XYZ file of C-alpha atoms in Angstrom:
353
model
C 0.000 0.000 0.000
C 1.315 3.257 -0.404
C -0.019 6.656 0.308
C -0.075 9.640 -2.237
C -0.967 12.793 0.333
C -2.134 12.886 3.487
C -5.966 11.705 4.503
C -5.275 9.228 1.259
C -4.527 5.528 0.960
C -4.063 4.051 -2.420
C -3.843 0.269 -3.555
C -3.686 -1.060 -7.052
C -4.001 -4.566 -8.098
C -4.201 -7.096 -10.916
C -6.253 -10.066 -11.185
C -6.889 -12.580 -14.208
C -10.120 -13.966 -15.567
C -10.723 -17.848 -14.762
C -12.464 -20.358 -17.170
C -14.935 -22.732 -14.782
C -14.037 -27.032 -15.920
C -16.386 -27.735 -13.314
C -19.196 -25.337 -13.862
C -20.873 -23.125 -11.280
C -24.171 -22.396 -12.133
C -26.793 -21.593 -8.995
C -27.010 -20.047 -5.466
C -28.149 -21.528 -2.840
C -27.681 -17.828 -1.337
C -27.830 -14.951 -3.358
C -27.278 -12.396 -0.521
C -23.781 -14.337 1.032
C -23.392 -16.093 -2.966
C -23.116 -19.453 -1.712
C -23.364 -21.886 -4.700
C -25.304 -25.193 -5.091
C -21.964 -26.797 -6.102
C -18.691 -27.004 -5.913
C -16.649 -25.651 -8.923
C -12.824 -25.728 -10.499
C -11.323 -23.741 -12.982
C -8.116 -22.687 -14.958
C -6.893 -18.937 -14.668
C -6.122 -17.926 -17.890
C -2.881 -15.564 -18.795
C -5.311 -12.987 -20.331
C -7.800 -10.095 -20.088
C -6.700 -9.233 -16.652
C -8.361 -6.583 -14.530
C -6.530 -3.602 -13.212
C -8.107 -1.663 -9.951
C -7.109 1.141 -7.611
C -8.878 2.149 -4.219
C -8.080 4.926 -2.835
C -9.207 6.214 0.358
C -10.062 9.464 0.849
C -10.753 11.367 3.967
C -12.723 14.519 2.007
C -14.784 12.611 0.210
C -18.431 11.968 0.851
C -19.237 9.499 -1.709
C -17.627 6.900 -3.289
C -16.736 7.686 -6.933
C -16.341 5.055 -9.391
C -14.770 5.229 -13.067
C -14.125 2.631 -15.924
C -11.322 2.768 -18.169
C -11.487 6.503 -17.177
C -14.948 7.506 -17.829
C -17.906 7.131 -14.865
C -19.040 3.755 -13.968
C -22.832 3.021 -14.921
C -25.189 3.471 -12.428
C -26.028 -0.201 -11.715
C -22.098 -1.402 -11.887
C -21.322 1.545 -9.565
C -23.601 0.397 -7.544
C -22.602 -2.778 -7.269
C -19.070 -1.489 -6.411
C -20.427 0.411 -3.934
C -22.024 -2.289 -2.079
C -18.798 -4.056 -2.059
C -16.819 -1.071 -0.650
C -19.444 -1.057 2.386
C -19.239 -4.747 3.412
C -14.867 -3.801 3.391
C -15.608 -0.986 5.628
C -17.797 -2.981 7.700
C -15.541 -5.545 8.083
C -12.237 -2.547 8.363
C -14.718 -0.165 10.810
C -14.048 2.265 9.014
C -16.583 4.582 7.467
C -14.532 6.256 4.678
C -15.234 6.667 1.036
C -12.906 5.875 -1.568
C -11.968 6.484 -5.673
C -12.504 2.820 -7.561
C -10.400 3.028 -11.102
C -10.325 -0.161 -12.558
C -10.043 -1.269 -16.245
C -10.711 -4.218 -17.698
C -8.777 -5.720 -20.734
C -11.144 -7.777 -22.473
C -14.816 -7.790 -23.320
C -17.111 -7.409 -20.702
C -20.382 -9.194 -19.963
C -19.411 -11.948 -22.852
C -19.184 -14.947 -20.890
C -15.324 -14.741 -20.714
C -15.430 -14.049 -17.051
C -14.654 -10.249 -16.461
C -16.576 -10.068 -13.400
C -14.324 -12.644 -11.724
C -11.237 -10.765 -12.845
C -12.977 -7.525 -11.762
C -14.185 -8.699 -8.163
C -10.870 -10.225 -7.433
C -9.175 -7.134 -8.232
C -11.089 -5.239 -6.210
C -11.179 -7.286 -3.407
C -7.663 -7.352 -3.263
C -6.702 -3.675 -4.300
C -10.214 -2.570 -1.319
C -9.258 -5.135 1.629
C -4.998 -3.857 1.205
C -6.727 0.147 1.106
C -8.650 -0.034 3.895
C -6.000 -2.578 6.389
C -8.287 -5.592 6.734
C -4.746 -7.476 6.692
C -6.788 -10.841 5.247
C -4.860 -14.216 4.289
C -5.387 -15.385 0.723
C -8.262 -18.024 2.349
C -10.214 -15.123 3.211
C -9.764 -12.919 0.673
C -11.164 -15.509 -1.269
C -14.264 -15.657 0.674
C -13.934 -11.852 0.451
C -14.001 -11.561 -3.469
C -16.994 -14.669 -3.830
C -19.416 -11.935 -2.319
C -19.020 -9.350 -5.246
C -19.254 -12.288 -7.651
C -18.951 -15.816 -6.704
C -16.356 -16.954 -9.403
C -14.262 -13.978 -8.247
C -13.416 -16.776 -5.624
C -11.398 -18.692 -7.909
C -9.411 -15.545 -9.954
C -7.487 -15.231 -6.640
C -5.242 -18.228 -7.606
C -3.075 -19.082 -10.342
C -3.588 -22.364 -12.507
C -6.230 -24.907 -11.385
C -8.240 -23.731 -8.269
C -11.792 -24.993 -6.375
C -14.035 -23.099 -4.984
C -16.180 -25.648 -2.180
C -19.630 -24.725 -1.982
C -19.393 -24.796 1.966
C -21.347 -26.224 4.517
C -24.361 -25.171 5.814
C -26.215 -22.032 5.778
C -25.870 -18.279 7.005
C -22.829 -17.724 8.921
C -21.760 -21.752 8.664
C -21.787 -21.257 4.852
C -19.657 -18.538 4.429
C -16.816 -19.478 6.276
C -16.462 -22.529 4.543
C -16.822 -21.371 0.846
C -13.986 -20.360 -0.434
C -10.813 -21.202 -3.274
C -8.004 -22.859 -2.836
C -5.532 -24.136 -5.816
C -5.278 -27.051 -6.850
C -1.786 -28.729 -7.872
C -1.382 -30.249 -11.611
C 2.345 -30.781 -11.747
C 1.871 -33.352 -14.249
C -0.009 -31.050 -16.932
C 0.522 -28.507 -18.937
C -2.541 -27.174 -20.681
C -3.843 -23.957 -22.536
C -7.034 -22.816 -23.395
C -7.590 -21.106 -26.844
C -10.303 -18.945 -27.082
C -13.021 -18.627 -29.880
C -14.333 -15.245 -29.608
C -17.150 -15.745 -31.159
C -19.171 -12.649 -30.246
C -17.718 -9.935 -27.923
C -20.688 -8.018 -27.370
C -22.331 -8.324 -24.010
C -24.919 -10.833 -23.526
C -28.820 -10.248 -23.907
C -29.440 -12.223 -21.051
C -27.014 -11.116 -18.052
C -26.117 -14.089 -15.639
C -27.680 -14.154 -12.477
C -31.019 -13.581 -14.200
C -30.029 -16.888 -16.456
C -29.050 -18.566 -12.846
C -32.019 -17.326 -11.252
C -34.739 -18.653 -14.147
C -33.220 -22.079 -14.447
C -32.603 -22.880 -10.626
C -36.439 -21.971 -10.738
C -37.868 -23.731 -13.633
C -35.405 -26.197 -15.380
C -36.396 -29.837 -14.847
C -32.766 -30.636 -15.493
C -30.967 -28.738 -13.637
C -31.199 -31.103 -9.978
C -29.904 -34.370 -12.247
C -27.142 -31.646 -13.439
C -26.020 -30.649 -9.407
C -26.149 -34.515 -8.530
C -23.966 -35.290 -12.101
C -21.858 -32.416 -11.458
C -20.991 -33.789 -7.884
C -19.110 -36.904 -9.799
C -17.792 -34.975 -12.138
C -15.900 -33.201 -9.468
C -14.560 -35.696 -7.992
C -13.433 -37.554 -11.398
C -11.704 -34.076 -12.148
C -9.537 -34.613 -9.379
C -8.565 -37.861 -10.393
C -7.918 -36.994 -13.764
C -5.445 -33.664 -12.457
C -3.678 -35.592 -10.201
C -2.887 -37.987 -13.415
C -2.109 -35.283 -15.704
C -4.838 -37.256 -18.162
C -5.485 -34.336 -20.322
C -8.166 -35.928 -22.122
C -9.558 -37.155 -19.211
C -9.544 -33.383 -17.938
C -11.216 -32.292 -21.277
C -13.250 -35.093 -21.631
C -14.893 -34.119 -17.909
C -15.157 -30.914 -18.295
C -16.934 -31.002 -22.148
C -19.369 -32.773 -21.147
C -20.436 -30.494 -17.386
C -20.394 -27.764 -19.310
C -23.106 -28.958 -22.154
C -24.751 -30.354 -19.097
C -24.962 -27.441 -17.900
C -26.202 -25.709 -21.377
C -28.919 -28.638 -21.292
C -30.229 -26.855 -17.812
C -30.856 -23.679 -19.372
C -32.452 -25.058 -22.640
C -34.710 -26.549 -20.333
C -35.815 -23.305 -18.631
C -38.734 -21.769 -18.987
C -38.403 -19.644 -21.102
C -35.624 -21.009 -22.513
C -32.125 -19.334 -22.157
C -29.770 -19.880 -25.356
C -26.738 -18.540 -25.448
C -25.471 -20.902 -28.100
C -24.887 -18.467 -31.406
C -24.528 -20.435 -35.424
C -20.555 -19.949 -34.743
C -20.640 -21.712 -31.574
C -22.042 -24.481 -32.934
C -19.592 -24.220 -35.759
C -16.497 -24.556 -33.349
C -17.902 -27.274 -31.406
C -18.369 -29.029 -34.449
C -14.474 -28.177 -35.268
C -13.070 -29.783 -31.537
C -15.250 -32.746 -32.408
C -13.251 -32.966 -35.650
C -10.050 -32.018 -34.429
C -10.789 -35.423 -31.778
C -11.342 -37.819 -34.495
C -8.263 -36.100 -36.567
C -6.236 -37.171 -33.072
C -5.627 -34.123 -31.506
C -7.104 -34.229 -27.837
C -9.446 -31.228 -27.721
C -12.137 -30.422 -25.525
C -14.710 -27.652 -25.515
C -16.227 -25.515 -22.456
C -18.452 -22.503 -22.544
C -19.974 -20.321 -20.111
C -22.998 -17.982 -19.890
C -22.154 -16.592 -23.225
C -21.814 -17.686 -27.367
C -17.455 -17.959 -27.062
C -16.042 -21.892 -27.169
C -12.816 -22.218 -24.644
C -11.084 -25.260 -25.907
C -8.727 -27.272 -23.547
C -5.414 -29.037 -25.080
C -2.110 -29.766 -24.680
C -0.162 -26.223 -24.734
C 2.162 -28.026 -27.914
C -1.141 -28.414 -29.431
C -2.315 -25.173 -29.248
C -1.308 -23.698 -32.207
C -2.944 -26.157 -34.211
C -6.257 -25.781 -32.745
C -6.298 -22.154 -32.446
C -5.415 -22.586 -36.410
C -8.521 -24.799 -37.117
C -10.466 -23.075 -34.945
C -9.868 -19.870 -37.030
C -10.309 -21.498 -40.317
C -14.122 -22.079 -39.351
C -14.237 -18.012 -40.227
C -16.776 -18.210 -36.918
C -15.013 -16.469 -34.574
C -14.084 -12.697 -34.434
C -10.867 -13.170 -33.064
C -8.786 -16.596 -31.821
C -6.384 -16.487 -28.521
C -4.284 -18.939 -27.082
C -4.285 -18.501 -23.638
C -1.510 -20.044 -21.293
C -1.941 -20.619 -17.289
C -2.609 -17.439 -15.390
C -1.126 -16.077 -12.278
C -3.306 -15.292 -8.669
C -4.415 -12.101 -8.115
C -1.522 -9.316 -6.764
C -0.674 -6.247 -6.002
C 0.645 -3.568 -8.268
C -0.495 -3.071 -11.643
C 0.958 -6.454 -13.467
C -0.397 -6.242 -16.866
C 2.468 -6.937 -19.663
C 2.261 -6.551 -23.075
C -0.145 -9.083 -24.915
C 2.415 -10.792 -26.738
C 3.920 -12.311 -23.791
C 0.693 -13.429 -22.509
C -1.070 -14.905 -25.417
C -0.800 -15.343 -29.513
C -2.958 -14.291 -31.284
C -4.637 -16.111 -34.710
C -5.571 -14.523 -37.642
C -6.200 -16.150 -41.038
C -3.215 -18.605 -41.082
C -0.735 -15.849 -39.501
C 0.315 -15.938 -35.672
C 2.597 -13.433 -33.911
């Protein structure tokens, strides 16, 4: 932390996006964000989130800006909320400046709002002196959004569902990495469609929790598949990994189908890639697809295999723009970005830097 003039306290900090294997999808608490299940996921080396809080003795409301400009009223707000459980937690009343910019799309089902909770989490609880281990800054970051949880690891990480309800359920739902020495993966990207969604993701949560007939066979499925995850890491079975984690996240896709009314955020060039894994499988490449609440494909492989795929995948012509994204780092302090060509290549036609 360091301060810039007196009556000020400033903190920056970085924090990357994660892609879910094991899907989260339902609370069983909205207000605390305790999920239905347990989750794990990869942090990815891209699109990280940049924030500063800085705490300001003259100020009497919190101000909040985006890539320089004023935050939207209903994302400020949601900032704001956050700030007040910190100062609850710090006892201390003070407002504070919230910069934070976010280097890929947001609302587009490439996880900003994990980068962008864990960020702030981090860059708020340093600002304000909460002095919180990594354990609880976990728990700290799943209450502005519950995948922010995960973004405050590097690599693999799961985030347990916890135990109980209330109080019980809190402290016991939180991150914690998860060690694959035996693996070495990467994720490339299809961005299919970087616009932000039409159907925003707790409302999607919220309708099929409520009225999908599939989604209690998808919690009890996605149980197993949790625990076969594990065994697969600790194997460093890729395909066993991919294979896992393709088929909770369609599962998953299936819940929503079945809500009523539907959610679909399946777009033609989705369906296009997925096609393009299944072929890249039977052409002996071990590929695997994922999705979240959004139309982009995240496909797991072998990182020697990811130029390849991220190849293919471009030659579909369905996405607007093709990463390969490596491993990502935990969450820290100080602004860590570095420039994109040491974090990920990127595709275009048959060209990559």
């Amino acid at each position: 932390m360091s301060r810039a003039v007196p009556g000020e306290a400033g903190s920056t900090a970085t924090a990357y996006p994660n892609i879910a294997l094991i899907k989260y999808w339902g609370k069983r608490d909205e207000a605390l964000h305790l999920p239905v299940t347990s989750s794990l996921s990869l942090t990815l080396g891209v699109f990280p989130t940049v924030t500063t809080v800085t705490v300001d003795d003259e100020l009497t409301a919190d101000h909040v800006t985006v890539a320089g400009t004023p935050a939207a009223p209903a994302f400020a707000g949601k900032v704001i909320r956050f700030l007040d459980l910190v100062r609850e937690l710090a006892g201390d009343p003070r407002r504070a400046r919230v910069a934070t910019r976010n280097t890929g799309p947001t609302g587009a089902g490439l996880a900003s709002s994990a980068s962008g909770f864990a960020a702030l989490a981090l860059a708020a609880a340093d600002a304000y002196g909460l002095g919180l281990d990594r354990r609880a800054l976990s728990r700290l970051a799943r209450r502005g959004s519950g995948s922010a949880a995960r973004s405050l690891y590097g690599g693999f990480a799961q985030w347990h569902r916890g135990e109980g309800d209330g109080a019980a359920g809190d402290l016991s739902s939180y991150a914690e990495p998860v060690a694959a020495p035996l693996l070495d993966p990467a994720l490339v990207v299809a961005m299919v469609d970087a616009r932000e969604k039409a159907i925003a993701s707790r409302e999607a949560m919220r309708r099929t929790v409520e009225t999908s007939p599939f989604y209690e066979p998808w919690v009890r499925s996605s149980a197993d598949d949790l625990v076969e995850m594990h065994r697969a890491i600790a194997a460093g079975d890729l395909a066993a990994v991919g294979e896992i984690a393709e088929r909770n996240a369609l599962g998953m896709h299936a819940t929503m189908l079945g809500a009523r009314p539907a959610v679909r955020y399946f777009a033609p060039g989705s369906m296009r890639v997925l096609d393009r894994v299944l072929a890249l499988r039977a052409e002996g490449i071990a590929a695997y697809a994922t999705m979240d609440a959004g139309p982009n494909v995240k496909v797991l492989c072998d990182r020697h295999d990811s130029a390849v795929v991220a190849a293919a995948l471009t030659e579909t012509g369905a996405a607007q723009r093709v990463l390969v994204a490596n491993p990502g780092p935990g969450a820290r302090l100080g602004d860590l970005t570095v420039p994109a060509d040491t974090e990920f290549s990127v595709v275009s036609g048959h060209d990559q830097r």
